[in-house]
Coordinates of C-alpha atoms and ligand atoms in Angstrom, one line a residue:
X449 CA 21.8 -19.3 -18.7
X450 CA 21.2 -15.6 -18.8
X451 CA 17.7 -14.3 -19.7
X452 CA 15.8 -11.1 -19.4
X453 CA 12.4 -10.4 -18.1
X454 CA 10.3 -7.2 -18.7
X455 CA 7.8 -5.7 -16.3
X456 CA 6.7 -2.3 -14.9
X457 CA 9.5 -0.4 -13.1
X458 CA 7.8 1.0 -10.0
X459 CA 10.7 2.2 -8.0
X460 CA 13.8 3.5 -9.6
X461 CA 17.4 2.4 -9.0
X462 CA 19.6 -0.6 -9.9
X463 CA 20.3 -3.5 -7.6
X464 CA 22.6 -6.5 -8.3
X465 CA 22.2 -9.3 -5.9
X466 CA 21.3 -12.8 -4.8
X467 CA 17.7 -13.9 -5.1
X468 CA 15.5 -15.0 -2.2
X469 CA 12.4 -16.6 -3.6
X470 CA 9.3 -16.2 -1.4
X471 CA 6.1 -18.2 -1.6
X472 CA 3.5 -16.4 0.2
X473 CA 0.0 -16.5 -1.3
X474 CA 0.2 -20.3 -1.3
X475 CA 2.9 -21.7 0.9
X476 CA 5.0 -24.2 -1.0
X477 CA 5.6 -27.5 0.8
X478 CA 8.0 -30.3 0.5
X479 CA 6.7 -33.6 -0.6
X480 CA 8.3 -36.7 0.7
X481 CA 7.5 -40.3 1.7
X482 CA 8.2 -41.5 5.1
X483 CA 9.4 -44.9 6.1
X484 CA 6.7 -46.7 8.2
X485 CA 8.5 -46.3 11.6
X486 CA 8.1 -42.4 11.3
X487 CA 4.4 -42.3 10.6
X488 CA 3.3 -42.0 14.2
X489 CA 5.9 -39.3 14.9
X490 CA 4.6 -37.4 11.8
X491 CA 1.0 -37.6 13.0
X492 CA 2.1 -36.4 16.4
X493 CA 3.9 -33.4 14.6
X494 CA 0.7 -32.6 12.8
X495 CA -1.4 -32.8 16.0
X496 CA 1.2 -30.5 17.7
X497 CA 0.8 -27.9 14.9
X498 CA -2.9 -28.0 15.1
X499 CA -2.8 -27.6 18.9
X500 CA -0.4 -24.7 18.7
X501 CA -2.7 -22.8 16.2
X502 CA -5.5 -23.6 18.5
X503 CA -3.7 -21.9 21.3
X504 CA -2.6 -19.0 19.1
X505 CA -6.3 -18.3 18.2
X506 CA -7.3 -18.6 21.8
X507 CA -4.7 -16.0 22.8
X508 CA -5.8 -13.8 20.0
X509 CA -9.4 -13.9 21.2
X510 CA -8.2 -12.7 24.7
X511 CA -6.5 -9.7 23.1
X512 CA -9.7 -8.4 21.3
X513 CA -10.5 -5.1 23.0
X514 CA -14.0 -4.7 24.3
X515 CA -14.9 -1.9 21.9
X516 CA -13.7 -3.9 18.8
X517 CA -16.2 -4.5 16.1
X518 CA -18.3 -7.7 16.4
X519 CA -16.9 -8.9 13.0
X520 CA -13.4 -9.4 14.6
X521 CA -14.8 -12.0 17.0
X522 CA -17.0 -13.6 14.3
X523 CA -13.9 -13.8 12.1
X524 CA -12.0 -15.7 14.8
X525 CA -15.1 -17.9 15.4
X526 CA -15.1 -18.9 11.8
X527 CA -11.4 -19.7 11.8
X528 CA -11.6 -21.8 15.0
X529 CA -14.6 -23.7 13.5
X530 CA -12.6 -24.4 10.4
X531 CA -9.6 -25.5 12.4
X532 CA -11.6 -27.8 14.7
X533 CA -13.5 -29.4 11.7
X534 CA -12.5 -33.0 11.3
X535 CA -12.1 -32.3 7.6
X536 CA -9.0 -30.4 8.6
X537 CA -7.9 -31.7 11.8
X538 CA -8.6 -35.4 11.2
X539 CA -8.4 -36.2 7.5
X540 CA -4.7 -35.2 7.1
X541 CA -3.8 -37.7 9.9
X542 CA -5.4 -40.5 7.8
X543 CA -3.6 -39.3 4.7
X544 CA -0.2 -39.4 6.6
X545 CA -1.1 -42.9 7.7
X546 CA -2.4 -44.3 4.3
X547 CA 0.0 -42.6 2.0
X548 CA 3.0 -42.3 4.4
X549 CA 3.4 -38.7 3.3
X550 CA 4.8 -35.8 5.3
X551 CA 2.4 -33.7 7.3
X552 CA 2.6 -30.5 5.1
X553 CA 1.9 -32.6 2.0
X554 CA -1.1 -34.3 3.7
X555 CA -2.5 -31.0 4.8
X556 CA -1.9 -29.3 1.4
X557 CA -3.7 -32.3 -0.4
X558 CA -6.6 -32.0 2.0
X559 CA -6.9 -28.2 1.4
X560 CA -7.0 -28.8 -2.4
X561 CA -9.7 -31.4 -1.8
X562 CA -11.8 -29.0 0.3
X563 CA -11.3 -26.1 -2.1
X564 CA -12.7 -28.2 -4.9
X565 CA -15.7 -29.0 -2.8
X566 CA -16.2 -25.3 -2.2
X567 CA -15.9 -24.6 -5.9
X568 CA -18.9 -26.9 -6.5
X569 CA -21.2 -24.9 -4.2
X570 CA -23.7 -22.6 -5.7
X571 CA -23.9 -20.2 -2.7
X572 CA -21.6 -17.3 -3.3
X573 CA -21.2 -16.6 0.4
X574 CA -20.1 -20.2 1.1
X575 CA -17.8 -20.2 -1.9
X576 CA -16.1 -17.1 -0.5
X577 CA -15.2 -18.9 2.7
X578 CA -12.5 -20.7 0.6
X579 CA -10.2 -17.8 1.6
X580 CA -10.8 -18.5 5.2
X581 CA -9.9 -22.2 4.7
X582 CA -6.6 -21.2 2.9
X583 CA -5.7 -18.8 5.8
X584 CA -6.3 -21.4 8.4
X585 CA -4.3 -24.0 6.5
X586 CA -1.5 -21.5 6.0
X587 CA -1.4 -20.8 9.8
X588 CA -0.9 -24.6 10.4
X589 CA 1.7 -24.9 7.6
X590 CA 3.7 -22.0 9.0
X591 CA 3.9 -23.8 12.3
X592 CA 4.8 -27.1 10.6
X593 CA 7.5 -25.3 8.6
X594 CA 8.9 -23.9 11.9
X595 CA 8.7 -20.2 11.2
X596 CA 5.8 -17.8 11.6
X597 CA 6.0 -16.2 8.3
X598 CA 7.0 -17.9 5.1
X599 CA 8.8 -14.9 3.6
X600 CA 12.5 -15.5 3.7
X601 CA 13.1 -13.0 6.3
X602 CA 15.3 -14.5 8.8
X603 CA 18.7 -13.5 7.4
X604 CA 20.5 -10.8 9.2
X605 CA 22.3 -9.5 6.2
X606 CA 19.8 -8.8 3.5
X607 CA 21.6 -5.9 1.9
X608 CA 22.6 -7.9 -1.1
X609 CA 19.4 -10.0 -1.3
X610 CA 16.6 -9.4 -3.8
X611 CA 13.2 -10.7 -2.9
X612 CA 11.4 -12.5 -5.7
X613 CA 7.7 -13.1 -5.0
X614 CA 4.5 -14.0 -7.0
X615 CA 2.8 -11.1 -5.0
X616 CA 3.5 -9.1 -2.0
X617 CA 0.8 -7.4 0.1
X618 CA 1.0 -3.8 1.4
X619 CA 1.2 -5.5 4.9
X620 CA 4.3 -7.5 3.8
X621 CA 5.9 -4.4 2.6
X622 CA 5.4 -2.6 5.9
X623 CA 7.2 -5.5 7.5
X624 CA 10.1 -4.8 5.1
X625 CA 10.6 -1.3 6.6
X626 CA 12.6 -3.1 9.2
X627 CA 14.5 -5.6 7.0
X628 CA 16.2 -4.0 4.1
X629 CA 16.3 -6.1 0.9
X630 CA 18.1 -4.5 -1.9
X631 CA 15.3 -4.9 -4.4
X632 CA 11.9 -6.4 -4.8
X633 CA 10.4 -8.1 -7.9
X634 CA 6.9 -9.6 -8.3
X635 CA 4.8 -11.4 -10.9
X636 CA 1.8 -9.2 -10.5
X637 CA 0.9 -5.6 -9.5
X638 CA 0.4 -2.1 -10.9
X639 CA 2.5 1.0 -10.5
X640 CA 0.0 2.7 -8.1
X641 CA -0.8 -0.4 -6.0
X642 CA -0.1 0.2 -2.4
X643 CA 2.6 -2.4 -2.7
X644 CA 4.4 -0.3 -5.3
X645 CA 3.9 2.9 -3.3
X646 CA 5.5 1.2 -0.3
X647 CA 8.4 0.0 -2.4
X648 CA 9.0 3.6 -3.4
X649 CA 8.7 4.6 0.2
X650 CA 11.5 2.2 1.1
X651 CA 13.6 3.8 -1.7
X652 CA 14.8 0.6 -3.3
X653 CA 14.5 -0.6 -6.8
X654 CA 11.4 -2.5 -7.7
X655 CA 9.8 -4.1 -10.7
X656 CA 6.4 -5.6 -10.9
X657 CA 4.2 -7.4 -13.4
X658 CA 6.9 -9.8 -14.5
X659 CA 4.4 -12.6 -14.8
X660 CA 6.5 -15.7 -14.3
X661 CA 9.5 -14.5 -12.5
X662 CA 8.6 -16.4 -9.4
X663 CA 8.6 -19.7 -11.4
X664 CA 11.6 -18.9 -13.5
X665 CA 14.1 -17.7 -11.0
X666 CA 15.7 -19.9 -8.5
X667 CA 16.9 -19.2 -5.0
X668 CA 20.5 -18.0 -4.9
X669 CA 20.7 -17.0 -8.6
X670 CA 22.3 -13.6 -9.3
X671 CA 20.0 -11.0 -10.8
X672 CA 20.1 -7.4 -11.9
X673 CA 17.0 -5.3 -11.3
X674 CA 16.6 -2.0 -13.2
X675 CA 13.6 -0.3 -11.4
X676 CA 13.6 2.6 -13.9
X677 CA 13.2 0.6 -17.0
X678 CA 11.4 -2.4 -15.5
X679 CA 14.0 -4.9 -16.6
X680 CA 15.3 -8.0 -14.7
X681 CA 18.4 -9.8 -16.0
X682 CA 18.8 -13.3 -14.6
X683 CA 22.2 -14.8 -14.4
X684 CA 23.9 -11.9 -16.1
X685 CA 27.2 -12.4 -18.1
X686 CA 30.3 -10.3 -17.3
X687 CA 29.5 -7.6 -19.8
X688 CA 26.0 -7.1 -18.4
X689 CA 27.3 -7.0 -14.9
X690 CA 30.0 -4.4 -15.9
X691 CA 27.4 -2.2 -17.7
X692 CA 25.0 -2.3 -14.8
X693 CA 27.6 -1.7 -12.1
X694 CA 28.5 1.4 -14.1
X695 CA 24.9 2.5 -14.3
X696 CA 24.4 1.9 -10.6
X697 CA 27.4 4.2 -9.8
X698 CA 25.9 6.9 -12.1
X699 CA 22.6 6.6 -10.3
X700 CA 24.2 6.9 -6.9
X701 CA 26.1 9.9 -8.1
X702 CA 23.0 11.6 -9.3
X703 CA 21.4 10.9 -6.0
X704 CA 24.2 12.5 -4.1
X705 CA 23.9 15.6 -6.3
X706 CA 20.2 15.8 -5.6
X707 CA 20.8 15.7 -1.8
X708 CA 22.4 19.2 -2.2
X709 CA 18.9 20.5 -2.9
X710 CA 17.6 19.5 0.5
X711 CA 17.8 22.9 2.2
X712 CA 17.3 25.0 -0.8
X713 CA 14.0 27.0 -1.2
X714 CA 11.3 25.2 -3.2
X715 CA 10.4 27.9 -5.7
X716 CA 9.9 28.3 -9.4
X717 CA 12.3 30.2 -11.7
X718 CA 9.9 33.2 -11.3
X719 CA 10.0 33.0 -7.6
X720 CA 6.7 31.4 -6.6
X721 CA 7.0 29.2 -3.5
X722 CA 5.8 25.6 -3.9
X723 CA 5.1 23.5 -0.8
X724 CA 6.5 20.0 -0.8
X725 CA 5.1 17.7 1.8
X726 CA 5.7 14.0 2.4
X727 CA 3.4 10.9 2.5
X728 CA 4.1 8.5 5.4
X729 CA 2.8 5.2 6.4
X730 CA 4.3 4.8 9.9
X731 CA 5.6 7.4 12.5
X732 CA 9.1 6.2 11.8
X733 CA 8.9 7.5 8.2
X734 CA 9.1 11.1 9.5
X735 CA 12.8 10.9 9.7
X736 CA 13.1 10.4 5.9
X737 CA 10.5 13.2 5.4
X738 CA 12.6 15.7 7.3
X739 CA 15.8 14.5 5.8
X740 CA 14.3 15.2 2.3
X741 CA 13.3 18.7 3.4
X742 CA 9.5 18.1 3.5
X743 CA 7.8 21.1 5.2
X744 CA 4.8 19.0 6.3
X745 CA 3.1 15.6 6.2
X746 CA 0.5 15.9 3.5
X747 CA -0.8 12.3 3.9
X748 CA -0.4 10.0 6.9
X749 CA -1.9 6.7 5.7
X750 CA -3.1 5.7 9.2
X751 CA -4.3 2.3 8.1
X752 CA -0.8 0.9 8.2
X753 CA -0.9 1.2 12.0
X754 CA -3.8 -1.4 11.7
X755 CA -1.9 -3.9 9.7
X756 CA 0.2 -7.0 10.6
X757 CA -1.7 -7.6 13.8
X758 CA -4.7 -9.5 15.0
X759 CA -6.2 -6.7 17.1
X760 CA -7.2 -3.1 16.4
X761 CA -4.8 -0.4 17.8
X762 CA -6.6 1.2 20.7
X763 CA -7.0 4.9 21.4
X764 CA -3.8 5.4 23.4
X765 CA -1.6 3.5 20.9
X766 CA -3.0 5.5 18.0
X767 CA -2.8 8.7 19.9
X768 CA 0.9 8.1 20.7
X769 CA 1.6 7.4 17.1
X770 CA -0.1 10.6 15.8
X771 CA 1.3 12.7 18.6
X772 CA 4.9 11.5 17.9
X773 CA 4.5 12.6 14.3
X774 CA 3.0 16.0 15.3
X775 CA 5.9 16.6 17.7
X776 CA 8.6 15.6 15.2
X777 CA 7.2 18.0 12.7
X778 CA 7.3 20.9 15.1
X779 CA 4.4 23.0 14.0
X780 CA 4.4 22.0 10.4
X781 CA 1.2 20.6 9.1
X782 CA 0.4 16.9 9.7
X783 CA -2.5 15.6 7.7
X784 CA -3.8 12.4 9.2
X785 CA -6.1 10.5 6.9
X786 CA -8.7 8.4 8.7
X787 CA -8.6 4.6 8.2
X788 CA -8.6 3.8 4.5
X789 CA -8.8 0.0 4.3
X790 CA -10.4 -2.2 1.7
X791 CA -9.6 -2.9 -2.0
X792 CA -5.9 -3.8 -2.2
X793 CA -5.5 -3.0 1.7
X794 CA -7.7 -5.7 3.2
X795 CA -7.9 -5.9 7.0
X796 CA -8.9 -9.4 8.5
X797 CA -12.2 -9.2 10.2
X798 CA -13.1 -5.8 8.9
X799 CA -13.1 -5.9 5.2
X800 CA -15.0 -8.5 3.2
X801 CA -14.0 -10.4 0.1
X802 CA -16.6 -8.9 -2.2
X803 CA -16.9 -9.2 -5.9
X804 CA -15.4 -5.8 -6.5
X805 CA -13.6 -4.6 -3.4
X806 CA -12.3 -1.3 -5.0
X807 CA -16.0 -0.3 -5.4
X808 CA -17.1 -1.8 -2.1
X809 CA -17.3 -0.8 1.6
X810 CA -13.9 0.8 1.9
X811 CA -12.4 4.0 3.4
X812 CA -14.9 6.4 4.8
X813 CA -17.8 4.0 3.9
X814 CA -16.3 1.5 6.3
X815 CA -15.5 3.9 9.0
X816 CA -19.1 5.2 9.0
X817 CA -20.4 1.7 9.4
X818 CA -18.1 1.0 12.3
X819 CA -18.9 4.0 14.6
X820 CA -17.0 2.6 17.6
X821 CA -13.8 2.1 15.7
X822 CA -14.1 5.5 14.0
X823 CA -14.8 7.3 17.3
X824 CA -11.6 5.7 18.8
X825 CA -9.5 7.0 15.8
X826 CA -11.1 10.4 15.8
X827 CA -10.5 10.9 19.6
X828 CA -6.8 9.8 19.1
X829 CA -6.3 12.2 16.3
X830 CA -7.9 15.1 18.2
X831 CA -5.9 14.4 21.3
X832 CA -2.7 14.5 19.2
X833 CA -3.8 17.9 17.8
X834 CA -2.8 19.4 21.1
X835 CA 0.8 18.6 20.3
X836 CA 1.2 20.1 16.9
X837 CA -0.4 21.3 13.7
X838 CA -2.6 18.2 13.1
X839 CA -5.4 18.1 10.4
X840 CA -8.0 15.3 9.7
X841 CA -8.6 14.1 6.2
X842 CA -11.5 11.9 5.0
X843 CA -10.7 9.4 2.3
X844 CA -12.9 8.5 -0.7
X845 CA -15.8 11.0 -0.3
X846 CA -18.4 10.5 -2.9
X847 CA -21.3 12.5 -1.6
X848 CA -22.1 15.3 0.8
X849 CA -24.0 12.9 3.2
X850 CA -20.7 11.2 4.0
X851 CA -19.2 14.5 4.9
X852 CA -22.2 15.5 7.1
X853 CA -22.0 12.2 8.9
X854 CA -18.2 12.5 9.4
X855 CA -18.6 15.9 10.7
X856 CA -21.1 14.6 13.3
X857 CA -18.6 11.8 14.2
X858 CA -15.9 14.5 14.7
X859 CA -18.4 16.5 16.9
X860 CA -19.1 13.5 19.0
X861 CA -15.5 12.8 19.5
X862 CA -14.8 16.4 20.5
X863 CA -17.7 16.4 22.9
X864 CA -16.5 13.2 24.5
X865 CA -12.9 14.7 25.0
X866 CA -14.4 17.8 26.5
X867 CA -16.5 15.8 28.8
X868 CA -13.3 13.9 29.8
X869 CA -11.4 17.2 30.3
X870 CA -8.8 16.2 27.6
X871 CA -7.1 18.9 25.6
X872 CA -7.3 19.1 21.8
X873 CA -7.0 21.9 19.2
X874 CA -10.5 23.3 18.9
X875 CA -9.7 24.7 15.4
X876 CA -8.4 21.4 14.0
X877 CA -8.9 21.6 10.2
X878 CA -11.1 19.0 8.4
X879 CA -10.1 18.2 4.7
X880 CA -11.3 15.6 2.2
X881 CA -9.7 13.5 -0.4
X882 CA -11.0 14.0 -3.9
X883 CA -10.4 10.6 -5.6
X884 CA -13.8 9.6 -6.9
X885 CA -14.9 11.3 -10.1
X886 CA -18.2 12.2 -8.5
X887 CA -16.4 14.3 -5.9
X888 CA -14.1 15.9 -8.5
X889 CA -17.1 16.9 -10.5
X890 CA -18.7 18.6 -7.5
X891 CA -15.5 19.7 -5.9
X892 CA -16.9 23.2 -5.3
X893 CA -19.6 21.8 -3.0
X894 CA -16.9 19.9 -1.0
X895 CA -14.6 23.0 -1.0
X896 CA -17.4 25.1 0.4
X897 CA -17.7 22.7 3.4
X898 CA -14.1 21.6 4.0
X899 CA -11.0 23.5 5.0
X900 CA -8.8 21.9 2.4
X901 CA -8.9 19.4 -0.4
X902 CA -6.3 16.7 -1.5
X903 CA -6.5 15.0 -4.8
X904 CA -5.9 11.3 -4.6
X905 CA -4.9 10.7 -8.2
X906 CA -4.2 7.1 -7.7
X907 CA -7.8 6.3 -7.1
X908 CA -9.1 9.2 -9.3
X909 CA -7.3 7.6 -12.2
X910 CA -8.5 4.1 -11.2
X911 CA -12.1 5.2 -11.1
X912 CA -12.1 7.6 -14.1
X913 CA -10.4 5.3 -16.5
X914 CA -12.1 2.1 -15.0
X915 CA -8.8 0.2 -14.4
X916 CA -8.0 -1.7 -11.3
X917 CA -4.8 0.0 -10.1
X918 CA -3.4 -3.3 -8.8
X919 CA -4.1 -5.3 -11.9
X920 CA -1.1 -5.5 -14.2
X921 CA -3.4 -6.8 -17.0
X922 CA -4.7 -3.2 -17.4
X923 CA -1.7 -1.4 -16.3
X924 CA -1.1 -0.2 -19.9
X925 CA -4.2 1.9 -19.6
X926 CA -3.0 3.7 -16.5
X927 CA -2.5 7.2 -17.8
X928 CA -2.2 10.2 -15.5
X929 CA -2.2 12.5 -18.5
X930 CA -5.3 11.2 -20.1
X931 CA -7.4 14.4 -20.9
X932 CA -10.3 13.3 -18.7
X933 CA -8.0 12.9 -15.6
X934 CA -6.3 16.3 -16.4
X935 CA -9.7 18.0 -16.8
X936 CA -10.9 16.6 -13.4
X937 CA -7.7 17.8 -11.6
X938 CA -8.0 21.2 -13.2
X939 CA -11.6 21.4 -12.1
X940 CA -10.7 20.6 -8.5
X941 CA -7.9 23.1 -8.3
X942 CA -10.1 25.8 -9.8
X943 CA -12.9 25.1 -7.2
X944 CA -10.4 25.4 -4.4
X945 CA -8.9 28.5 -5.8
X946 CA -12.3 30.2 -6.1
X947 CA -13.1 29.6 -2.5
X948 CA -9.6 30.2 -1.2
X949 CA -9.4 26.6 0.0
X950 CA -5.9 25.0 -0.4
X951 CA -5.7 22.0 -2.8
X952 CA -2.9 19.5 -2.9
X953 CA -2.2 16.4 -4.8
X954 CA -1.1 13.4 -2.6
X955 CA -1.4 10.6 -5.2
X956 CA 1.7 9.3 -7.0
X957 CA 1.4 11.9 -9.7
X958 CA 2.7 14.4 -7.3
X959 CA 6.0 12.5 -6.9
X960 CA 6.5 12.0 -10.7
X961 CA 8.9 14.7 -11.9
X962 CA 7.6 14.1 -15.5
X963 CA 4.2 15.5 -14.3
X964 CA 5.5 18.3 -12.0
X965 CA 5.2 21.0 -14.7
X966 CA 1.7 19.8 -15.8
X967 CA 0.5 20.1 -12.2
X968 CA 2.2 23.5 -11.7
X969 CA 0.6 24.7 -14.9
X970 CA -2.9 23.6 -13.6
X971 CA -2.3 25.8 -10.7
X972 CA -1.1 23.3 -8.1
X973 CA 1.0 24.9 -5.4
X974 CA 1.1 22.1 -2.8
X975 CA 2.5 18.6 -3.6
X976 CA 2.6 15.6 -1.2
X977 CA 4.6 12.5 -2.1
X978 CA 7.0 9.7 -0.9
X979 CA 10.0 11.3 0.6
X980 CA 12.2 9.5 -1.9
X981 CA 10.8 11.5 -4.8
X982 CA 10.8 15.0 -3.1
X983 CA 14.2 16.1 -4.3
X984 CA 13.7 15.1 -8.0
X985 CA 10.4 17.1 -7.9
X986 CA 12.1 20.1 -6.3
X987 CA 14.8 19.9 -8.9
X988 CA 12.1 20.2 -11.6
X989 CA 10.3 23.1 -9.8
X990 CA 13.6 25.0 -9.6
X991 CA 13.9 24.8 -13.4
X992 CA 10.3 25.7 -14.2
X993 CA 9.0 29.1 -15.4
X994 CA 5.3 29.3 -14.5
X995 CA 4.4 31.8 -17.2
X996 CA 5.7 29.6 -20.0
X997 CA 4.2 26.5 -18.4
X998 CA 0.8 28.0 -17.9
X999 CA 0.4 28.8 -21.6
X1000 CA 1.4 25.3 -22.7
X1001 CA -0.9 23.7 -20.1
X1002 CA -3.8 25.8 -21.2
X1003 CA -3.2 24.4 -24.7
X1004 CA -3.1 20.8 -23.3
X1005 CA -6.5 21.4 -21.6
X1006 CA -7.9 22.3 -25.0
X1007 CA -6.4 19.3 -26.9
X1008 CA -7.6 15.7 -27.2
X1009 CA -5.6 14.7 -30.2
X1010 CA -2.9 12.3 -29.1
X1011 CA -0.2 13.3 -31.4
X1012 CA -0.6 17.0 -30.6
X1013 CA -0.7 16.2 -26.9
X1014 CA 2.5 14.1 -27.2
X1015 CA 4.2 17.1 -28.8
X1016 CA 2.8 19.6 -26.2
X1017 CA 4.0 17.4 -23.3
X1018 CA 7.5 17.1 -24.9
X1019 CA 7.7 20.9 -25.1
X1020 CA 6.4 21.3 -21.6
X1021 CA 9.2 19.2 -20.1
X1022 CA 12.0 20.6 -22.3
Ligands
PEP1265 C1 -4.8 8.1 -3.9 O1 -5.7 7.4 -4.1 O2 -4.2 8.8 -4.7 C2 -4.2 8.3 -2.5 C3 -3.2 9.1 -2.2 O3 -4.6 7.3 -1.6 P1 -4.2 5.8 -1.6 O4 -3.1 5.7 -2.7 O5 -3.7 5.4 -0.2 O6 -5.4 5.1 -2.0
MG1266 MG1 -6.9 6.6 -2.5

């Protein structure tokens, strides 16, 4: 029976394909009863799986570099302790024997039992260890299920497959850079979550916040995903199929037309050049940036080099990644943001499960508290600066002390390279992200001490409007044109202009053509976005007259009345 689901369209385009339903956050297991002659064999299968995870953890331990933060080792200790505890390694064996159930079922039952016990504990720290138990159990389940990752990723031809998941982490999405599904849909998530940002970087349709899609849709069902409207049609009838096939063709045609703009100059109708840079997550993304005509990398989210692995990337590995990007961009600017983990980008062993991770020890706060790790990254970036126009950018500054300490860390990295006789660009520029309202309000002070500023509107909106960017429950409050957000952006651009320091926007606002004229009118001359959005934004710039826009945006800045604002925005985009 055909039915339609509505969510948030986070990456445009239309896909029609066969569903692959993933269970990731909690691995789904089969439940079956064994005949008595298979019980011993099943217990042996369970013991083998425990043994294999034990070996896996041992080999992980051997790979930890000497300069890795102590937490990484402590994290492994904790997981080994959980694995070796009889509550996990012994109790399921008894369940298999007494209930004659399969090993996965026994382990899942025991996990639920343990989690209930954790819930009853008053101590918040101990209660938080629940997540560690789940992670260890998932490792064993994956071995029992016979594949290392429970995402349905083994098919060679995924081109017509649409992934349906309850939730996908940014780390999952990074994995999909190598396996092309034709679309993604999830039950949860917000439009500026990192998962959504990565979906856009893959340039495939994606809808989030569908709430029950994962329960309602079955493997192998045909679905239509409209990533623009946020609509998913399950088991479509012939009319719906025909209509969406037509829309898909139209979409592809429009895309082809846009490609003609790749080499055209990015300038407004009145002739002002506007710089269009690309955001990347991995060195391989540079190809798409160059194909789209980006004239620089405005944001290299370096944290994605740290994901989907048990160890931290060492200095040489990071250096090679940064150097490759610098060389590929042949002299064009490459802004490497220092590690920005935490909140919706957790990193096992480094970030903690705190009550409110978006307000916790993330980004520059975390780097400053892990000096050895930070030193390694800064040395790697500085080394890469010898091969191109590399710049360093600090995420999530909220006070000047953080800037002072970062500068000291950069100085230390430079001194150590000099002592080692290793070349780097002595004039490498240092910039900061303005993404905390406190930093926006005192942008002049940051602009005085930095070479450039970049406004991270995703976090700036999250913190200004007090909405978790990854929580679909408050996604309706996400509003980039909220007067408070617009005022803050205007203030940062003004501060940069006054001091002659370049300001860019590298949050998702920069890649939304409906907001291009607003940003132009606020004085923005440098945009950085996912490569997939670059040509639509360029198209908008080419049709824009700065003088007209400027007047309207000045009015917008003086208006708070919603109806008047609506009509001003309509006029602005006409
Ligand atoms: C932002 O916050 O706008 C930004 C560009 O950084 P990220 O999305 O990685 O937090
Ligand atoms: Mg940010």
